[in-house]
CSV table of C-alpha atoms in Angstrom, one decimal:
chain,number,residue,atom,x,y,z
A,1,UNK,CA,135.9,60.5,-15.2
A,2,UNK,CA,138.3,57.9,-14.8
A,3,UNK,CA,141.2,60.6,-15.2
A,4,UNK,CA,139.3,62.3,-12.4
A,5,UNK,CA,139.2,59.1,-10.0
A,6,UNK,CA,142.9,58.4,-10.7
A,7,UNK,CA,143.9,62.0,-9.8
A,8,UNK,CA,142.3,61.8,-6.8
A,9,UNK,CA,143.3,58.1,-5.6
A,10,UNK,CA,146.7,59.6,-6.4
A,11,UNK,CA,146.6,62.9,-4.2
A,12,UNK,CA,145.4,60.2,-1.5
A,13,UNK,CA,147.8,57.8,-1.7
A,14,UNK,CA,150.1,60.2,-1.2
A,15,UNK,CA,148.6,62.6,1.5
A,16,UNK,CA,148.6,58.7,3.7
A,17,UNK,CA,152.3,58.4,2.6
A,18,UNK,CA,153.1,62.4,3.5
A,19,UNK,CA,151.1,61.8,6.8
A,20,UNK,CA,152.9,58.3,7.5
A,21,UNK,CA,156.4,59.6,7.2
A,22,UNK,CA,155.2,62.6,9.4
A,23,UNK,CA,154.0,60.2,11.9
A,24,UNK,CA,157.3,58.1,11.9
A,25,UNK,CA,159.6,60.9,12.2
A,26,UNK,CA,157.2,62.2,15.2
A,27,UNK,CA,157.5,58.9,16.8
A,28,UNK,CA,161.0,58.4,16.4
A,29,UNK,CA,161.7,62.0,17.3
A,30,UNK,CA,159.6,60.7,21.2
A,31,UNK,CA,161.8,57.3,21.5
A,32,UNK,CA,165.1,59.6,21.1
A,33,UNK,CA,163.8,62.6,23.5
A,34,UNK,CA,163.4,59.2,25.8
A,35,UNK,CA,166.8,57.9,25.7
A,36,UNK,CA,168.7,60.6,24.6
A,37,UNK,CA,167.2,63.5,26.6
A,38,UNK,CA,168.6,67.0,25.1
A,39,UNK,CA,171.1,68.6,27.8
A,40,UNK,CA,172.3,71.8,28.5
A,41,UNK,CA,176.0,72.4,26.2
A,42,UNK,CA,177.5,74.1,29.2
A,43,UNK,CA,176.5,72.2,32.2
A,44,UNK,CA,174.5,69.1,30.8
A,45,UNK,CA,171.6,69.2,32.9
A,46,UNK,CA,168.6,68.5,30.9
A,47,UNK,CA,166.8,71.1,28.8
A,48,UNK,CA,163.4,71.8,26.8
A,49,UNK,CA,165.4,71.6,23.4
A,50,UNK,CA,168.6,70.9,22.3
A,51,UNK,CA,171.4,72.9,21.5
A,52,UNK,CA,170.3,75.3,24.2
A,53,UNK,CA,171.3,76.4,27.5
A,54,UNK,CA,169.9,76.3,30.9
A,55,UNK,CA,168.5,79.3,32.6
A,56,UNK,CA,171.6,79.6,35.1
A,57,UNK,CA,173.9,79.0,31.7
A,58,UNK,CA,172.1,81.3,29.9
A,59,UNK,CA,172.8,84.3,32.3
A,60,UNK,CA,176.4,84.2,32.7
A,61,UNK,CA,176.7,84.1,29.1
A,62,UNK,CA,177.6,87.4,27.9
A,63,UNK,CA,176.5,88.6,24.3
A,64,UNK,CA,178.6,91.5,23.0
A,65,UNK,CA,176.0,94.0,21.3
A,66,UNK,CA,176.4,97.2,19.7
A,67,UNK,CA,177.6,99.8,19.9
A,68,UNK,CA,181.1,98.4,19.1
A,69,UNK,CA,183.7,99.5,17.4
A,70,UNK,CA,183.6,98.9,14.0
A,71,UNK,CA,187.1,98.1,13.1
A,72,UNK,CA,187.7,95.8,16.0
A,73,UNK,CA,184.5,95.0,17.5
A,74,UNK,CA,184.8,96.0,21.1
A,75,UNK,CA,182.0,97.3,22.4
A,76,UNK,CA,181.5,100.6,24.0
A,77,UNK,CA,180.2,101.7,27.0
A,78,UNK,CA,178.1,104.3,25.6
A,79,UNK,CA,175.7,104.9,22.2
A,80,UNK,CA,178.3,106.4,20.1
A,81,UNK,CA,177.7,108.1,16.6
A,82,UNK,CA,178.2,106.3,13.5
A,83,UNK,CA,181.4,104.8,12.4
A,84,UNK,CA,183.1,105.9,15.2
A,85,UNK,CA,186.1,104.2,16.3
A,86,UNK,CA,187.9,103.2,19.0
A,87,UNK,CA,191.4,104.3,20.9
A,88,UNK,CA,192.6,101.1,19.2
A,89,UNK,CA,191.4,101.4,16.4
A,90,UNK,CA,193.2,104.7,15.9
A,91,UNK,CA,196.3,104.2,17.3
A,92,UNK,CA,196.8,100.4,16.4
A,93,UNK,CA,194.9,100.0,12.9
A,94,UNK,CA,194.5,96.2,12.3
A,95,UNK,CA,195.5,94.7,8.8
A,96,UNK,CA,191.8,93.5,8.9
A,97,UNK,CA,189.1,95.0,7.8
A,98,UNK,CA,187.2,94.2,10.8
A,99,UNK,CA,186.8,91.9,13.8
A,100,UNK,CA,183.8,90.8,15.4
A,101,UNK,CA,182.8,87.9,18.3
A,102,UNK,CA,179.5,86.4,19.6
A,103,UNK,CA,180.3,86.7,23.2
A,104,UNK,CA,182.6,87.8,25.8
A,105,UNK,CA,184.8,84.8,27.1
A,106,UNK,CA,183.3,85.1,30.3
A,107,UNK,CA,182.6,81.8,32.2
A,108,UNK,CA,180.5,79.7,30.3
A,109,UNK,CA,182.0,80.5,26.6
A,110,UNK,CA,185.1,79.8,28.4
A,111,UNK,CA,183.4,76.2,29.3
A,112,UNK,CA,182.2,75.8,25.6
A,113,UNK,CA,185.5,76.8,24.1
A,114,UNK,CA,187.6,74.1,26.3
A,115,UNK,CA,185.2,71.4,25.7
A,116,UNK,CA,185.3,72.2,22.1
A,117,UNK,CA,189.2,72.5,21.7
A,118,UNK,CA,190.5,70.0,24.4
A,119,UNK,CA,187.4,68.1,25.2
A,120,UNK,CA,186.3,66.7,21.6
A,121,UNK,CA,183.3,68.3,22.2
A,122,UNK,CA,182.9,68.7,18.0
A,123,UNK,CA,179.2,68.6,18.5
A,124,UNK,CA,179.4,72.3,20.1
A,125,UNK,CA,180.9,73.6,16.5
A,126,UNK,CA,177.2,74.2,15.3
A,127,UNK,CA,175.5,75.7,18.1
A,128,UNK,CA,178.3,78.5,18.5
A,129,UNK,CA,178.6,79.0,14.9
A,130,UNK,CA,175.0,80.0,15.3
A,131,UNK,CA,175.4,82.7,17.6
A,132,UNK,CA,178.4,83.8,15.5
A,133,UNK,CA,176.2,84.1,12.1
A,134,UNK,CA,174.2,86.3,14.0
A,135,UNK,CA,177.1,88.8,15.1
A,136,UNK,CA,178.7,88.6,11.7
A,137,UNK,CA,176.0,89.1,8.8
A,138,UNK,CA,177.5,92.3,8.2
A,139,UNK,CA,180.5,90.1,7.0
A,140,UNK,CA,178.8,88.0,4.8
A,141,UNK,CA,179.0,89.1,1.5
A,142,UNK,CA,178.1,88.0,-2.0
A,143,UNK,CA,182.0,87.0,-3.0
A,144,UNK,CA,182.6,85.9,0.7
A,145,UNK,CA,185.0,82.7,1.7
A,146,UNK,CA,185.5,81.2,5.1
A,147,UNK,CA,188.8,80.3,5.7
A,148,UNK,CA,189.5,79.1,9.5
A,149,UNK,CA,193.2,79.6,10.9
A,150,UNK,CA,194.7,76.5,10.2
A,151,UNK,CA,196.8,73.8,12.8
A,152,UNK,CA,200.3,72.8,12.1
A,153,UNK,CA,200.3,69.0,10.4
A,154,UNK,CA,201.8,67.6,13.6
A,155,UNK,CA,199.0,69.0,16.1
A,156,UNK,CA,196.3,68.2,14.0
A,157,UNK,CA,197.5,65.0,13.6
A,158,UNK,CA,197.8,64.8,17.1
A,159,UNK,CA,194.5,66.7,18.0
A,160,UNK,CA,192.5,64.9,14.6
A,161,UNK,CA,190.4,68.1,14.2
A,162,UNK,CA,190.8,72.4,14.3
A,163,UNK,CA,188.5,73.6,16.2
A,164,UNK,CA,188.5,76.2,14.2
A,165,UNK,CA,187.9,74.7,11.0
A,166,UNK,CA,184.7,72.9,12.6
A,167,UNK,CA,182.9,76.5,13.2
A,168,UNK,CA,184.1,77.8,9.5
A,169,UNK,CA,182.3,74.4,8.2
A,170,UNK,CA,179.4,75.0,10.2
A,171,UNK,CA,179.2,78.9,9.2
A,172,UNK,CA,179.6,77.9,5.7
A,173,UNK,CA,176.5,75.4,6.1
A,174,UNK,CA,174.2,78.3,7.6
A,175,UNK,CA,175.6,81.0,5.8
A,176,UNK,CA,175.6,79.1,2.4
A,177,UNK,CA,178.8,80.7,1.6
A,178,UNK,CA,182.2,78.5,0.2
A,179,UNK,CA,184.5,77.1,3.0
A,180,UNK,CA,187.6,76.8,2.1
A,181,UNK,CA,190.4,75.7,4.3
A,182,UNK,CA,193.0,75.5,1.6
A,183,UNK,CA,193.5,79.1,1.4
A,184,UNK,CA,195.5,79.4,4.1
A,185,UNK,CA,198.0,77.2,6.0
A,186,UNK,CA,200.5,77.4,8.8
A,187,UNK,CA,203.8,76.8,7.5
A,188,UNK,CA,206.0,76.5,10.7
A,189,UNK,CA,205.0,75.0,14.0
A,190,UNK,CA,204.2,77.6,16.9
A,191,UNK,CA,204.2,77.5,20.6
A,192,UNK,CA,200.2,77.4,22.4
A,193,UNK,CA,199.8,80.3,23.2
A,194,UNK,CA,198.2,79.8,26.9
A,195,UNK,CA,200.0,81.5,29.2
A,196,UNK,CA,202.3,83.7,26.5
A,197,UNK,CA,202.3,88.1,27.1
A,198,UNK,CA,200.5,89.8,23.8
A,199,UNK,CA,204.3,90.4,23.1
A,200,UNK,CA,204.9,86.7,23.0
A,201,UNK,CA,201.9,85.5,21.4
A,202,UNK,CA,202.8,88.7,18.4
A,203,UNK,CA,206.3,86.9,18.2
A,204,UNK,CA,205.0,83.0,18.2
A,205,UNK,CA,203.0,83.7,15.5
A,206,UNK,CA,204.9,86.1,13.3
A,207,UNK,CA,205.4,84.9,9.8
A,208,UNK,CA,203.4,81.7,10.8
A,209,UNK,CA,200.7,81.6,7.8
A,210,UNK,CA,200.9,81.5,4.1
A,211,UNK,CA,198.8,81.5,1.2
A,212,UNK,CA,199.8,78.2,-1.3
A,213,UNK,CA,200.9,79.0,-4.7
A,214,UNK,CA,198.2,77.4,-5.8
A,215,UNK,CA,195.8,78.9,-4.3
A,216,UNK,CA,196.2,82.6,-4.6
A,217,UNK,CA,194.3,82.4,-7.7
A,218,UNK,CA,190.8,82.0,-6.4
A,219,UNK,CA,191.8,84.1,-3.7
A,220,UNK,CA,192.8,87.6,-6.1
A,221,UNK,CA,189.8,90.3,-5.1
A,222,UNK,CA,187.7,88.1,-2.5
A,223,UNK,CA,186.2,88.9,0.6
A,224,UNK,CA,187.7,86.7,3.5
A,225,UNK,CA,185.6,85.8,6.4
A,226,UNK,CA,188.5,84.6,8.8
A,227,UNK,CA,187.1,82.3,11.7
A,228,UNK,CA,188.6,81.3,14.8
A,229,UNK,CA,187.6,80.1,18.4
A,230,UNK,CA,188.7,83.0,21.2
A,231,UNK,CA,190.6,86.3,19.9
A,232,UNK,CA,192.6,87.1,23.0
A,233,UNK,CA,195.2,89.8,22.2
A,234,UNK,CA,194.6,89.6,17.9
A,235,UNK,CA,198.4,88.2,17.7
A,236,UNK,CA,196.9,85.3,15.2
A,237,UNK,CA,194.6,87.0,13.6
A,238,UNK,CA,196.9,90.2,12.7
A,239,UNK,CA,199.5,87.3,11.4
A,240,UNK,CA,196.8,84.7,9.0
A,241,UNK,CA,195.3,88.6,7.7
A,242,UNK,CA,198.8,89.9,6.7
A,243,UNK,CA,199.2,86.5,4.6
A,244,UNK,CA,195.6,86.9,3.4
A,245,UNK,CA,195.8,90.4,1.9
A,246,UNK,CA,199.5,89.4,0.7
A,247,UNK,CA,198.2,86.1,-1.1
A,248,UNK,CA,195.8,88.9,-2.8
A,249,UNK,CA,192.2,88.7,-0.4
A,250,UNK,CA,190.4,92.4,-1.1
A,251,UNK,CA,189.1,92.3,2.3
A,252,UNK,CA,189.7,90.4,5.3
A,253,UNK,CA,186.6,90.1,8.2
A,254,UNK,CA,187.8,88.5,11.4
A,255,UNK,CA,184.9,86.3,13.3
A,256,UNK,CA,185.5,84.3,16.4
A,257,UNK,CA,183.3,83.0,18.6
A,258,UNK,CA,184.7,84.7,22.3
A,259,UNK,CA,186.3,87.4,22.8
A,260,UNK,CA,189.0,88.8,25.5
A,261,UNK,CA,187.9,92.2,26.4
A,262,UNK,CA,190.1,94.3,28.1
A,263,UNK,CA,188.9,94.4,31.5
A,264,UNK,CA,188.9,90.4,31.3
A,265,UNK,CA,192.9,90.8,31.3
A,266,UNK,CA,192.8,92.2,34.7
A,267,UNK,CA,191.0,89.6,36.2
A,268,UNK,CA,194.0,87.7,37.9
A,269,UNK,CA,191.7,84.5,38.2
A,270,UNK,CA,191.1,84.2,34.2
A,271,UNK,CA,193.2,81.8,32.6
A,272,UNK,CA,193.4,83.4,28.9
A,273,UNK,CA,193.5,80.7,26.2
């Protein structure tokens, strides 16, 4: 019987101790909502929750949905049958395996991706990543890495973060797969490549990325999930994937979080990034 009693004082001790943490974290969870109301991450007006957008944000953001081609992810303007590919995609085969992006960079992604590259805005990195896991679980597989295109020393040193790297970490922490930065560096310094023709921006980054000695090893055979902020005209991304399958990646699975589509080039009022 006294076994019995101390069982019991023992589950009750700690179902008060379970329900006093609960309590604290609930209170401390209203004092924060009261100082630091959640706001809107495109126009910082205040919302219900956080990391979400208003309604008027929320409507000129543009999710890009099936049915897309499945080699470079754009999406087409009618149901099309099964692994059907694109004009692209048939005249211009990618050395990826395949692309795909969250949104269209349409005006408010373009207002997430500035604050996020020029505007410190590092605490955007997880709530885009978000909508990116959820365009690019068909890249996600068992032997996966995610490897973000990489800054030159000297801008990163200047900049003190890659944008790009902070989506790859915060992929890697929903997607439990490995991050790994070191796979893939830039090995000369490049122009930006605001404002350059596809022609240009093929040119600035050609032979730009490399795969260290030291790491080709652990890359031999793997599937690489390649993350960066915008793909505009793929001149990056065809660049870090020729160094990835060269450094020995089986597979290489481009994921950004906006994309340029085509019709966005004609719109003379679009400043591409």
């Amino acid at each position: 019987m006294a076994q019995i009693r101390g069982w019991c004082k023992g589950g009750r001790e700690q179902f008060i101790w379970v329900g006093l943490v609960r309590g604290t974290r609930a209170a401390l969870d209203v004092v924060g909502r009261l100082f630091f109301p959640p706001v809107c991450l495109g126009c910082r007006n205040l919302v219900a929750a956080p990391g979400t957008l208003c309604s008027s944000c929320w409507k000129s953001l543009r999710f890009i949905e099936q049915p897309w081609c499945p080699v470079y992810g754009t999406p087409f303007e009618h149901e099309m049958h099964d692994g059907h590919l694109s004009a692209e995609a048939i005249a211009n085969p990618p050395p990826f395996d395949s692309a795909r992006s969250a949104v269209s960079y349409t005006s408010i992604a373009q207002h997430l991706v500035r604050g996020l590259k020029f505007g410190d805005r590092t605490d955007l990195a997880p709530w885009m990543a978000r909508w990116m896991h959820r365009v690019g679980e068909d890249q996600f597989g068992e032997n996966a890495v995610i490897v973000p295109i990489p800054l030159h020393r000297s801008r990163y040193l200047k900049r003190r973060f890659n944008q790009s790297a902070e989506l790859g970490r915060a992929l890697a922490s929903i997607s439990g797969l490995q991050f790994a930065p070191q796979i893939l560096i830039r090995k000369r310094m490049t122009r930006q490549q605001v404002g350059l023709k596809a022609s240009q921006r093929l040119k600035n980054v050609q032979g730009a990325f490399a795969v260290p000695d030291e790491a080709k090893a652990s890359l031999v055979g793997r599937s690489v999930v390649l993350v960066d902020d915008v793909y505009t005209t793929g001149a990056t991304a065809f660049s870090a994937s020729r160094a990835l399958k060269r450094g020995g990646a089986g597979t290489v699975h481009v994921l950004t979080f906006a994309r340029v589509l085509p019709e966005d080039f004609a719109m003379e009022d679009r400043e591409l990034i």
